[in-house]
Amino acid sequence: MSLYEPNSASPLPLSAVGWASNSSTCPKDFTLINLTLDGATANFVRGFGMKSGYYLCYSTNTAGGMVVSDIQVISDKEPIPHGYCFIPEYLDSKASVWKKKRVCVRIVPLGSVDTAVLDIKLTAKNKVALQHYTCLGDIHGYVLWCKKGHFSSPVPQAKPRSVSLDLRKLSLDQSAPRCLSGQVTPRSNIYGVSAMDGVPFTLHPRFEVPPSRAVPSNNLNNIRIKSVQDIENEYNYPFTVEESAASRTQTRTLLFPNKY
């Protein structure tokens, strides 16, 4: 039941340690230690007629942002060290933890330390030394060991998002307020949208040529390009009639001023 792999580049730190009666009371993100390192049952309640037991369990789920920086085993008469807390109990209603020895842990924020508890082991009370492990003490016939060291902070996983950028669903007519005159009022230019966006551009009907009146392309060859002199010669108008009429009117005005 080892959490620590010697060849692992990124060992996971423990985030919590607790007591559990069995696998059914053990939280889903915890692992129950039901066997010792030497293969014995790791039930701390041993005796004739005992129907309920309790086991150590641990978690490496750092989603809460906390890690176990240290573990201590103390007697029930010792005061709990400053900054430590007793491990929680996930037990059956009839079970109770043996109180002569207590396990307490120091829980700290994930980013405040670079070393933490990486592994815990249980052995029988023969005190066989485990290399690179620290002996924390014996509890009711078992010996608790812990492995401490550097760890790599887990990389936070980005949550997938379902974002729709379907611009076809954007309605400029609904988002643009209109005046009583029917004109579009200027809108906020937060996204670079002007008041003319969405206004359709169409040619006035008087300037549209119906298909039936379309000029054949072969008639374009018959178009004669005229010079300025050609236009003056063709459309020259001397205005002699108008000048004659104006002179007659002026003469009458001079001869008969009271009439005009």
Tab-separated table of C-alpha atoms in Angstrom:
chain	number	residue	atom	x	y	z
A	1	MET	CA	0.000	0.000	0.000
A	2	SER	CA	2.630	2.506	-1.065
A	3	LEU	CA	1.920	5.882	-2.553
A	4	TYR	CA	5.544	6.703	-3.255
A	5	GLU	CA	7.287	5.348	-6.299
A	6	PRO	CA	11.100	5.738	-6.130
A	7	ASN	CA	11.391	6.344	-9.863
A	8	SER	CA	8.435	8.700	-10.016
A	9	ALA	CA	9.332	12.197	-11.218
A	10	SER	CA	6.225	13.817	-9.707
A	11	PRO	CA	5.101	12.078	-6.473
A	12	LEU	CA	1.682	13.105	-5.192
A	13	PRO	CA	1.491	14.579	-1.681
A	14	LEU	CA	-1.099	13.434	0.818
A	15	SER	CA	-3.963	15.868	1.249
A	16	ALA	CA	-5.728	14.078	4.130
A	17	VAL	CA	-5.503	11.103	6.497
A	18	GLY	CA	-8.436	9.584	8.375
A	19	TRP	CA	-10.040	6.617	10.119
A	20	ALA	CA	-12.679	4.451	8.411
A	21	SER	CA	-14.604	1.396	9.613
A	22	ASN	CA	-14.577	-0.292	6.208
A	23	SER	CA	-14.673	0.414	2.512
A	24	SER	CA	-18.338	1.495	2.682
A	25	THR	CA	-17.663	4.293	5.182
A	26	CYS	CA	-14.419	5.333	3.493
A	27	PRO	CA	-14.942	8.514	1.385
A	28	LYS	CA	-14.820	7.990	-2.346
A	29	ASP	CA	-11.631	10.016	-2.823
A	30	PHE	CA	-9.802	8.122	-0.043
A	31	THR	CA	-7.890	4.826	-0.197
A	32	LEU	CA	-8.326	2.333	2.616
A	33	ILE	CA	-5.153	0.698	4.026
A	34	ASN	CA	-6.490	-2.779	4.778
A	35	LEU	CA	-3.124	-4.600	4.783
A	36	THR	CA	0.231	-3.940	6.399
A	37	LEU	CA	3.476	-3.935	4.464
A	38	ASP	CA	4.127	-7.521	5.539
A	39	GLY	CA	0.649	-8.741	4.497
A	40	ALA	CA	-1.229	-8.707	7.820
A	41	THR	CA	-4.732	-7.325	8.228
A	42	ALA	CA	-4.489	-3.626	9.140
A	43	ASN	CA	-7.643	-3.592	11.325
A	44	PHE	CA	-6.867	-1.660	14.509
A	45	VAL	CA	-9.752	-3.306	16.396
A	46	ARG	CA	-8.675	-6.861	17.167
A	47	GLY	CA	-10.376	-9.162	19.617
A	48	PHE	CA	-12.959	-11.894	20.054
A	49	GLY	CA	-16.462	-10.883	19.001
A	50	MET	CA	-15.403	-7.589	17.414
A	51	LYS	CA	-17.745	-6.982	14.462
A	52	SER	CA	-16.671	-3.436	13.674
A	53	GLY	CA	-13.134	-2.229	13.069
A	54	TYR	CA	-11.275	0.799	11.909
A	55	TYR	CA	-8.551	1.324	9.343
A	56	LEU	CA	-6.318	4.170	8.292
A	57	CYS	CA	-7.178	5.809	4.989
A	58	TYR	CA	-5.614	8.582	2.966
A	59	SER	CA	-6.318	10.914	0.071
A	60	THR	CA	-4.106	12.545	-2.562
A	61	ASN	CA	-6.856	14.768	-3.940
A	62	THR	CA	-5.442	18.292	-3.764
A	63	ALA	CA	-8.496	19.958	-5.273
A	64	GLY	CA	-9.040	21.691	-1.940
A	65	GLY	CA	-5.613	23.309	-2.168
A	66	MET	CA	-4.245	21.698	1.033
A	67	VAL	CA	-1.508	19.115	1.750
A	68	VAL	CA	-0.295	17.154	4.763
A	69	SER	CA	3.088	18.590	5.731
A	70	ASP	CA	3.645	16.380	8.802
A	71	ILE	CA	2.146	13.514	10.842
A	72	GLN	CA	2.632	12.749	14.532
A	73	VAL	CA	1.450	9.986	16.847
A	74	ILE	CA	0.788	11.190	20.399
A	75	SER	CA	-0.699	9.653	23.523
A	76	ASP	CA	-4.073	10.660	24.853
A	77	LYS	CA	-2.341	12.544	27.699
A	78	GLU	CA	-0.182	14.722	25.485
A	79	PRO	CA	-1.446	18.116	24.298
A	80	ILE	CA	-1.944	18.371	20.582
A	81	PRO	CA	0.963	20.280	18.952
A	82	HIS	CA	0.344	23.809	17.744
A	83	GLY	CA	-0.877	23.884	14.158
A	84	TYR	CA	-1.950	20.210	14.161
A	85	CYS	CA	-5.359	18.564	14.241
A	86	PHE	CA	-6.636	15.050	14.907
A	87	ILE	CA	-7.462	13.101	11.765
A	88	PRO	CA	-11.189	12.789	10.962
A	89	GLU	CA	-13.217	9.628	11.608
A	90	TYR	CA	-15.499	7.992	9.028
A	91	LEU	CA	-16.884	5.201	11.213
A	92	ASP	CA	-19.954	3.083	11.738
A	93	SER	CA	-22.297	4.160	14.486
A	94	LYS	CA	-21.125	1.275	16.734
A	95	ALA	CA	-17.398	1.830	16.146
A	96	SER	CA	-15.020	3.949	18.187
A	97	VAL	CA	-11.341	4.712	17.746
A	98	TRP	CA	-8.926	3.358	20.310
A	99	LYS	CA	-8.009	6.529	22.205
A	100	LYS	CA	-4.729	5.651	23.952
A	101	LYS	CA	-2.789	6.765	20.882
A	102	ARG	CA	-3.917	9.522	18.562
A	103	VAL	CA	-2.797	10.454	15.057
A	104	CYS	CA	-2.617	14.155	14.279
A	105	VAL	CA	-1.593	15.951	11.088
A	106	ARG	CA	-0.503	19.391	10.059
A	107	ILE	CA	-2.489	20.659	7.065
A	108	VAL	CA	-1.086	23.619	5.130
A	109	PRO	CA	-1.928	25.386	1.855
A	110	LEU	CA	-0.531	23.709	-1.242
A	111	GLY	CA	1.549	26.681	-2.333
A	112	SER	CA	3.091	27.404	1.074
A	113	VAL	CA	5.492	24.417	1.152
A	114	ASP	CA	7.611	22.461	-1.315
A	115	THR	CA	7.923	19.315	0.854
A	116	ALA	CA	5.081	17.239	2.264
A	117	VAL	CA	4.109	13.718	3.287
A	118	LEU	CA	4.312	11.545	0.185
A	119	ASP	CA	3.512	8.111	1.622
A	120	ILE	CA	2.448	6.242	4.761
A	121	LYS	CA	3.005	2.566	5.617
A	122	LEU	CA	1.975	0.177	8.351
A	123	THR	CA	4.059	-2.713	9.634
A	124	ALA	CA	3.721	-5.210	12.439
A	125	LYS	CA	5.286	-4.261	15.751
A	126	ASN	CA	8.662	-5.796	14.973
A	127	LYS	CA	10.131	-2.341	14.202
A	128	VAL	CA	11.724	-3.394	10.935
A	129	ALA	CA	13.489	-0.286	9.651
A	130	LEU	CA	12.198	1.073	6.357
A	131	GLN	CA	14.753	2.921	4.306
A	132	HIS	CA	13.930	6.617	3.650
A	133	TYR	CA	10.905	6.394	5.978
A	134	THR	CA	10.428	7.946	9.398
A	135	CYS	CA	8.982	5.885	12.227
A	136	LEU	CA	6.101	7.803	13.819
A	137	GLY	CA	5.388	5.307	16.620
A	138	ASP	CA	3.322	2.269	17.436
A	139	ILE	CA	-0.465	2.190	17.642
A	140	HIS	CA	-2.189	-0.862	19.119
A	141	GLY	CA	0.308	-3.384	17.750
A	142	TYR	CA	1.141	-1.609	14.487
A	143	VAL	CA	3.924	0.797	13.560
A	144	LEU	CA	3.162	3.832	11.418
A	145	TRP	CA	5.775	5.130	8.969
A	146	CYS	CA	5.776	8.166	6.706
A	147	LYS	CA	7.793	9.289	3.710
A	148	LYS	CA	8.401	13.025	3.303
A	149	GLY	CA	9.999	14.842	0.403
A	150	HIS	CA	9.648	17.288	-2.433
A	151	PHE	CA	6.620	17.170	-4.666
A	152	SER	CA	5.456	18.809	-7.865
A	153	SER	CA	2.381	20.981	-7.621
A	154	PRO	CA	-0.427	19.541	-9.715
A	155	VAL	CA	-1.142	21.499	-12.884
A	156	PRO	CA	-4.708	22.865	-12.731
A	157	GLN	CA	-6.887	21.438	-15.462
A	158	ALA	CA	-8.837	23.897	-17.527
A	159	LYS	CA	-12.541	23.241	-17.468
A	160	PRO	CA	-14.017	22.791	-20.914
A	161	ARG	CA	-16.397	25.492	-21.916
A	162	SER	CA	-19.150	25.363	-24.475
A	163	VAL	CA	-19.064	28.804	-26.089
A	164	SER	CA	-21.045	29.432	-29.251
A	165	LEU	CA	-19.906	32.242	-31.496
A	166	ASP	CA	-22.650	31.771	-34.053
A	167	LEU	CA	-22.928	35.324	-35.385
A	168	ARG	CA	-25.945	34.365	-37.422
A	169	LYS	CA	-27.998	34.376	-34.213
A	170	LEU	CA	-27.108	37.997	-33.495
A	171	SER	CA	-29.960	40.311	-34.439
A	172	LEU	CA	-28.922	43.900	-34.977
A	173	ASP	CA	-32.548	44.957	-35.337
A	174	GLN	CA	-33.297	43.785	-31.814
A	175	SER	CA	-30.176	45.204	-30.218
A	176	ALA	CA	-30.353	48.619	-31.949
A	177	PRO	CA	-32.937	51.022	-30.429
A	178	ARG	CA	-34.858	53.126	-32.941
A	179	CYS	CA	-36.209	56.662	-32.721
A	180	LEU	CA	-39.810	57.533	-33.491
A	181	SER	CA	-38.716	58.729	-36.914
A	182	GLY	CA	-37.495	55.221	-37.770
A	183	GLN	CA	-33.832	56.150	-37.798
A	184	VAL	CA	-31.314	53.964	-36.004
A	185	THR	CA	-29.779	55.704	-32.999
A	186	PRO	CA	-26.012	55.423	-32.484
A	187	ARG	CA	-24.995	52.421	-30.387
A	188	SER	CA	-22.064	51.643	-28.213
A	189	ASN	CA	-18.948	50.908	-30.229
A	190	ILE	CA	-17.550	48.367	-27.746
A	191	TYR	CA	-17.193	45.684	-30.408
A	192	GLY	CA	-16.508	48.038	-33.304
A	193	VAL	CA	-20.153	48.012	-34.476
A	194	SER	CA	-21.391	51.243	-36.044
A	195	ALA	CA	-24.938	52.491	-36.391
A	196	MET	CA	-24.971	51.556	-40.106
A	197	ASP	CA	-24.108	47.902	-39.522
A	198	GLY	CA	-26.962	45.684	-40.609
A	199	VAL	CA	-28.696	48.356	-42.710
A	200	PRO	CA	-29.216	46.800	-46.179
A	201	PHE	CA	-27.922	48.732	-49.214
A	202	THR	CA	-30.208	48.619	-52.225
A	203	LEU	CA	-30.443	50.707	-55.403
A	204	HIS	CA	-33.496	52.903	-55.848
A	205	PRO	CA	-36.009	51.284	-58.266
A	206	ARG	CA	-35.845	54.245	-60.683
A	207	PHE	CA	-32.189	53.473	-61.298
A	208	GLU	CA	-32.675	49.763	-61.818
A	209	VAL	CA	-32.876	48.472	-65.390
A	210	PRO	CA	-35.465	45.712	-65.878
A	211	PRO	CA	-34.090	42.569	-67.477
A	212	SER	CA	-36.393	43.063	-70.478
A	213	ARG	CA	-34.844	46.460	-71.172
A	214	ALA	CA	-31.252	45.398	-70.794
A	215	VAL	CA	-29.000	46.763	-73.534
A	216	PRO	CA	-27.491	43.977	-75.665
A	217	SER	CA	-23.756	43.838	-75.417
A	218	ASN	CA	-23.366	43.976	-79.233
A	219	ASN	CA	-24.984	47.446	-79.309
A	220	LEU	CA	-22.136	48.864	-77.307
A	221	ASN	CA	-19.978	48.745	-80.396
A	222	ASN	CA	-22.312	51.266	-82.116
A	223	ILE	CA	-21.781	53.952	-79.493
A	224	ARG	CA	-19.983	56.984	-81.005
A	225	ILE	CA	-17.752	58.951	-78.708
A	226	LYS	CA	-18.260	62.693	-79.346
A	227	SER	CA	-15.807	65.459	-78.728
A	228	VAL	CA	-16.633	68.755	-77.026
A	229	GLN	CA	-16.793	70.551	-80.358
A	230	ASP	CA	-19.190	67.901	-81.744
A	231	ILE	CA	-21.491	68.401	-78.799
A	232	GLU	CA	-21.426	72.226	-79.180
A	233	ASN	CA	-22.114	71.986	-82.921
A	234	GLU	CA	-24.969	69.510	-82.406
A	235	TYR	CA	-26.658	71.177	-79.487
A	236	ASN	CA	-25.743	74.859	-80.130
A	237	TYR	CA	-28.750	77.098	-79.557
A	238	PRO	CA	-28.323	80.862	-80.266
A	239	PHE	CA	-31.232	81.994	-78.069
A	240	THR	CA	-32.152	84.587	-80.769
A	241	VAL	CA	-35.867	84.123	-80.216
A	242	GLU	CA	-35.534	84.793	-76.527
A	243	GLU	CA	-33.307	87.810	-77.117
A	244	SER	CA	-35.791	89.272	-79.632
A	245	ALA	CA	-38.686	88.792	-77.263
A	246	ALA	CA	-36.748	90.368	-74.428
A	247	SER	CA	-35.833	93.406	-76.497
A	248	ARG	CA	-39.456	93.902	-77.554
A	249	THR	CA	-40.589	93.765	-73.989
A	250	GLN	CA	-37.993	96.304	-72.918
A	251	THR	CA	-39.049	98.692	-75.767
A	252	ARG	CA	-42.712	98.486	-74.774
A	253	THR	CA	-41.823	99.220	-71.189
A	254	LEU	CA	-40.017	102.391	-72.186
A	255	LEU	CA	-42.856	103.597	-74.458
A	256	PHE	CA	-45.714	102.713	-72.186
A	257	PRO	CA	-44.404	102.818	-68.603
A	258	ASN	CA	-47.834	103.123	-67.011
A	259	LYS	CA	-49.059	99.980	-68.761
A	260	TYR	CA	-46.182	97.801	-67.628
